[in-house]
Amino acid sequence: MLARNTRRRTAKALALTLALGLGASGAAYAKNPMVGGAPMYAQKTIVENAVNSKDHTTLVAAVKAAGLVDTLNGPGPFTVFAPTNAAFAKLPPGTVESLVQPQNKATLTKILTYHVVPGVYTAQDLMALAKKGGGQGTLTTVAGEPLAVEVQGKKVYVTDVKGNTATVTIPNVMQSNGVIHVVNAVLMP
C-alpha cells in the first residue's frame, strides 16, 4: 500500500513537472501576450502590433498624425511606454483632438517621442536601473528629456519631468524592433 501511494505521488509529481516544463517552454514559444484583445507577435514591429490593439487606437492615430510610423517600423531598437486609450482620456477635454491637428505636429511629436527610449529595456532592466540608482533611475528619451524609473515591489513606474507618474500595466511586450511597456498615463515633456 505504501509503495503504491509513493508511486502515485511520484507519478503526480512527474506529471506536474512535465506540465510545468511544457507550460514554460510553451510560454517561451508563445511569447505573444494579449494587448487590447490582440496577440502581440515578437516577429512584428511596434507599429505592426500596435495597430491591432483596440486599447491603443488613440496612440496609433497620434503616431500617424505625427508622421512617426516609418520611424517606429524601422530597425530601432526602441523601448516604448505605450499609453492606452484610457490614459489619453485622462487628459483635459479636447487635448487629443487639438494635438492631432497639423499645426500642432511638432508638439505632438515631442510628446510621443518622450514615450520612446533608444535601446531595449525590459522590466528587469528597468528594475536593475532603479536599484542601481538607489531606488530611482533615469532614462533619456528620444525627445532628449529625462524620464525617471522607480520600482515598488514588482511594479515599475515612470515619471515625467512635470511629476506625472504612469504605471507599467503590461511589461515586456517584445517586438522585432524593441519592446513595449503598456502604461496607464500619458507622460509630458
Coordinates of C-alpha atoms in Angstrom, one line a residue:
M1 CA 0.0 0.0 0.0
L2 CA 2.8 2.4 1.0
A3 CA 4.7 1.6 -2.2
R4 CA 1.6 2.3 -4.3
N5 CA 1.0 5.7 -2.7
T6 CA 4.6 6.6 -3.2
R7 CA 4.3 5.6 -6.9
R8 CA 1.2 7.7 -7.2
R9 CA 2.8 10.7 -5.6
T10 CA 5.9 10.2 -7.8
A11 CA 3.6 9.9 -10.9
K12 CA 1.7 13.1 -9.9
A13 CA 5.0 14.9 -9.2
L14 CA 6.3 13.8 -12.6
A15 CA 3.1 14.9 -14.3
L16 CA 3.2 18.3 -12.6
T17 CA 6.9 18.7 -13.5
L18 CA 6.1 17.8 -17.1
A19 CA 3.1 20.2 -17.2
L20 CA 5.2 23.0 -15.8
G21 CA 8.1 22.2 -18.1
L22 CA 5.8 22.2 -21.1
G23 CA 4.0 25.2 -19.9
A24 CA 7.3 27.1 -19.5
S25 CA 8.5 26.1 -22.9
G26 CA 5.1 26.8 -24.4
A27 CA 5.2 30.2 -22.8
A28 CA 8.7 30.8 -24.2
Y29 CA 7.5 29.7 -27.6
A30 CA 4.2 31.6 -27.4
K31 CA 5.6 34.9 -26.3
N32 CA 2.6 36.7 -27.9
P33 CA 0.9 38.4 -25.0
M34 CA -2.5 39.8 -25.5
V35 CA -2.8 43.6 -25.6
G36 CA -6.1 45.3 -26.3
G37 CA -7.6 41.9 -27.3
A38 CA -5.0 41.1 -29.9
P39 CA -1.9 38.9 -29.7
M40 CA 1.4 40.9 -30.0
Y41 CA 3.8 38.9 -32.2
A42 CA 7.6 39.2 -31.4
Q43 CA 8.4 39.0 -35.1
K44 CA 6.4 42.1 -35.9
T45 CA 7.3 45.7 -35.4
I46 CA 6.0 48.1 -32.8
V47 CA 3.5 49.7 -35.3
E48 CA 2.5 46.3 -36.9
N49 CA 1.4 45.1 -33.5
A50 CA 0.0 48.4 -32.1
V51 CA -2.5 48.8 -34.9
N52 CA -4.2 45.6 -33.8
S53 CA -4.7 46.6 -30.1
K54 CA -8.1 48.1 -29.5
D55 CA -6.7 49.8 -26.4
H56 CA -4.2 51.8 -28.4
T57 CA -6.2 53.3 -31.2
T58 CA -5.6 56.9 -30.0
L59 CA -1.8 56.2 -29.8
V60 CA -1.8 54.8 -33.3
A61 CA -3.8 57.8 -34.6
A62 CA -1.3 60.1 -32.9
V63 CA 1.7 58.3 -34.3
K64 CA 0.2 58.6 -37.8
A65 CA -0.6 62.3 -37.3
A66 CA 3.0 62.9 -36.1
G67 CA 4.5 61.1 -39.1
L68 CA 6.3 58.6 -36.8
V69 CA 5.0 55.4 -38.4
D70 CA 8.2 54.8 -40.5
T71 CA 10.4 55.5 -37.6
L72 CA 8.6 53.1 -35.3
N73 CA 8.6 50.5 -38.1
G74 CA 12.3 51.0 -38.5
P75 CA 15.1 48.8 -37.1
G76 CA 15.3 50.6 -33.7
P77 CA 15.7 49.1 -31.2
F78 CA 13.2 51.1 -29.1
T79 CA 11.6 50.9 -25.7
V80 CA 8.1 52.4 -25.9
F81 CA 6.0 53.3 -23.0
A82 CA 2.6 53.0 -24.7
P83 CA -0.3 54.9 -23.2
T84 CA -3.7 53.3 -23.6
N85 CA -6.9 55.0 -24.9
A86 CA -8.0 55.3 -21.2
A87 CA -4.7 57.1 -20.5
F88 CA -5.3 59.6 -23.3
A89 CA -8.9 60.1 -22.0
K90 CA -7.5 61.4 -18.7
L91 CA -6.1 64.4 -20.5
P92 CA -8.2 67.6 -20.4
P93 CA -11.1 67.5 -22.8
G94 CA -10.1 68.5 -26.4
T95 CA -6.3 67.9 -25.8
V96 CA -6.0 64.9 -28.1
E97 CA -8.2 66.4 -30.8
S98 CA -6.0 69.6 -30.7
L99 CA -2.7 67.7 -30.7
V100 CA -3.5 65.7 -33.9
Q101 CA -4.2 68.9 -35.9
P102 CA -1.5 69.6 -38.5
Q103 CA -0.5 72.9 -36.9
N104 CA 0.4 71.0 -33.6
K105 CA 2.5 68.3 -35.2
A106 CA 5.8 69.5 -33.5
T107 CA 4.1 69.4 -30.0
L108 CA 2.6 66.0 -30.7
T109 CA 5.9 64.6 -32.0
K110 CA 7.7 65.8 -28.8
I111 CA 5.1 64.2 -26.6
L112 CA 5.2 60.9 -28.5
T113 CA 9.0 60.7 -28.7
Y114 CA 9.0 61.4 -24.9
H115 CA 7.5 57.9 -24.6
V116 CA 10.3 56.3 -26.6
V117 CA 13.8 55.4 -25.3
P118 CA 16.6 54.2 -27.7
G119 CA 17.5 50.6 -27.0
V120 CA 15.7 47.7 -25.3
Y121 CA 14.9 48.0 -21.6
T122 CA 12.9 45.0 -20.3
A123 CA 11.2 45.3 -17.0
Q124 CA 14.1 43.5 -15.4
D125 CA 16.5 46.1 -16.9
L126 CA 14.3 48.9 -15.6
M127 CA 14.3 47.3 -12.1
A128 CA 18.1 47.0 -12.2
L129 CA 18.4 50.6 -13.3
A130 CA 16.3 51.8 -10.4
K131 CA 18.1 49.6 -7.9
K132 CA 21.5 50.8 -9.1
G133 CA 20.3 54.4 -8.6
G134 CA 19.2 53.7 -5.1
G135 CA 15.5 53.3 -5.9
Q136 CA 15.3 55.5 -8.9
G137 CA 16.9 55.5 -12.3
T138 CA 16.8 57.9 -15.3
L139 CA 16.4 57.2 -19.0
T140 CA 16.9 59.8 -21.7
T141 CA 14.1 59.7 -24.2
V142 CA 14.2 60.2 -28.0
A143 CA 12.8 63.7 -27.3
G144 CA 16.1 64.3 -25.3
E145 CA 14.3 64.7 -22.0
P146 CA 14.8 62.6 -18.8
L147 CA 12.3 60.0 -17.7
A148 CA 12.5 58.7 -14.1
V149 CA 12.1 55.0 -13.4
E150 CA 11.1 53.7 -10.0
V151 CA 10.2 50.3 -8.7
Q152 CA 7.9 49.5 -5.8
G153 CA 7.6 45.7 -5.2
K154 CA 7.2 44.2 -8.6
K155 CA 5.6 47.3 -10.2
V156 CA 7.5 49.7 -12.5
Y157 CA 6.6 53.4 -12.5
V158 CA 7.8 56.1 -14.9
T159 CA 7.6 59.7 -14.0
D160 CA 7.9 62.7 -16.4
V161 CA 9.6 66.0 -15.8
K162 CA 6.3 67.5 -14.7
G163 CA 5.9 64.9 -11.9
N164 CA 3.2 62.9 -13.6
T165 CA 3.6 59.1 -12.9
A166 CA 2.5 56.2 -15.1
T167 CA 2.3 52.6 -14.0
V168 CA 3.5 49.9 -16.3
T169 CA 0.4 47.7 -16.6
I170 CA 1.7 45.2 -19.2
P171 CA 5.5 44.9 -19.3
N172 CA 7.8 43.2 -21.8
V173 CA 5.7 43.1 -24.9
M174 CA 8.6 42.1 -27.2
Q175 CA 8.7 43.3 -30.8
S176 CA 11.1 42.7 -33.7
N177 CA 12.5 46.2 -33.2
G178 CA 12.2 46.7 -29.4
V179 CA 9.9 46.3 -26.5
I180 CA 6.6 47.9 -25.5
H181 CA 5.5 48.5 -21.9
V182 CA 1.8 49.4 -21.7
V183 CA 1.3 52.4 -19.3
N184 CA -1.8 53.9 -17.8
A185 CA -0.9 57.6 -18.2
V186 CA 0.4 60.0 -20.8
L187 CA 3.8 61.4 -20.0
M188 CA 4.6 65.0 -20.7
P189 CA 8.0 66.5 -21.6

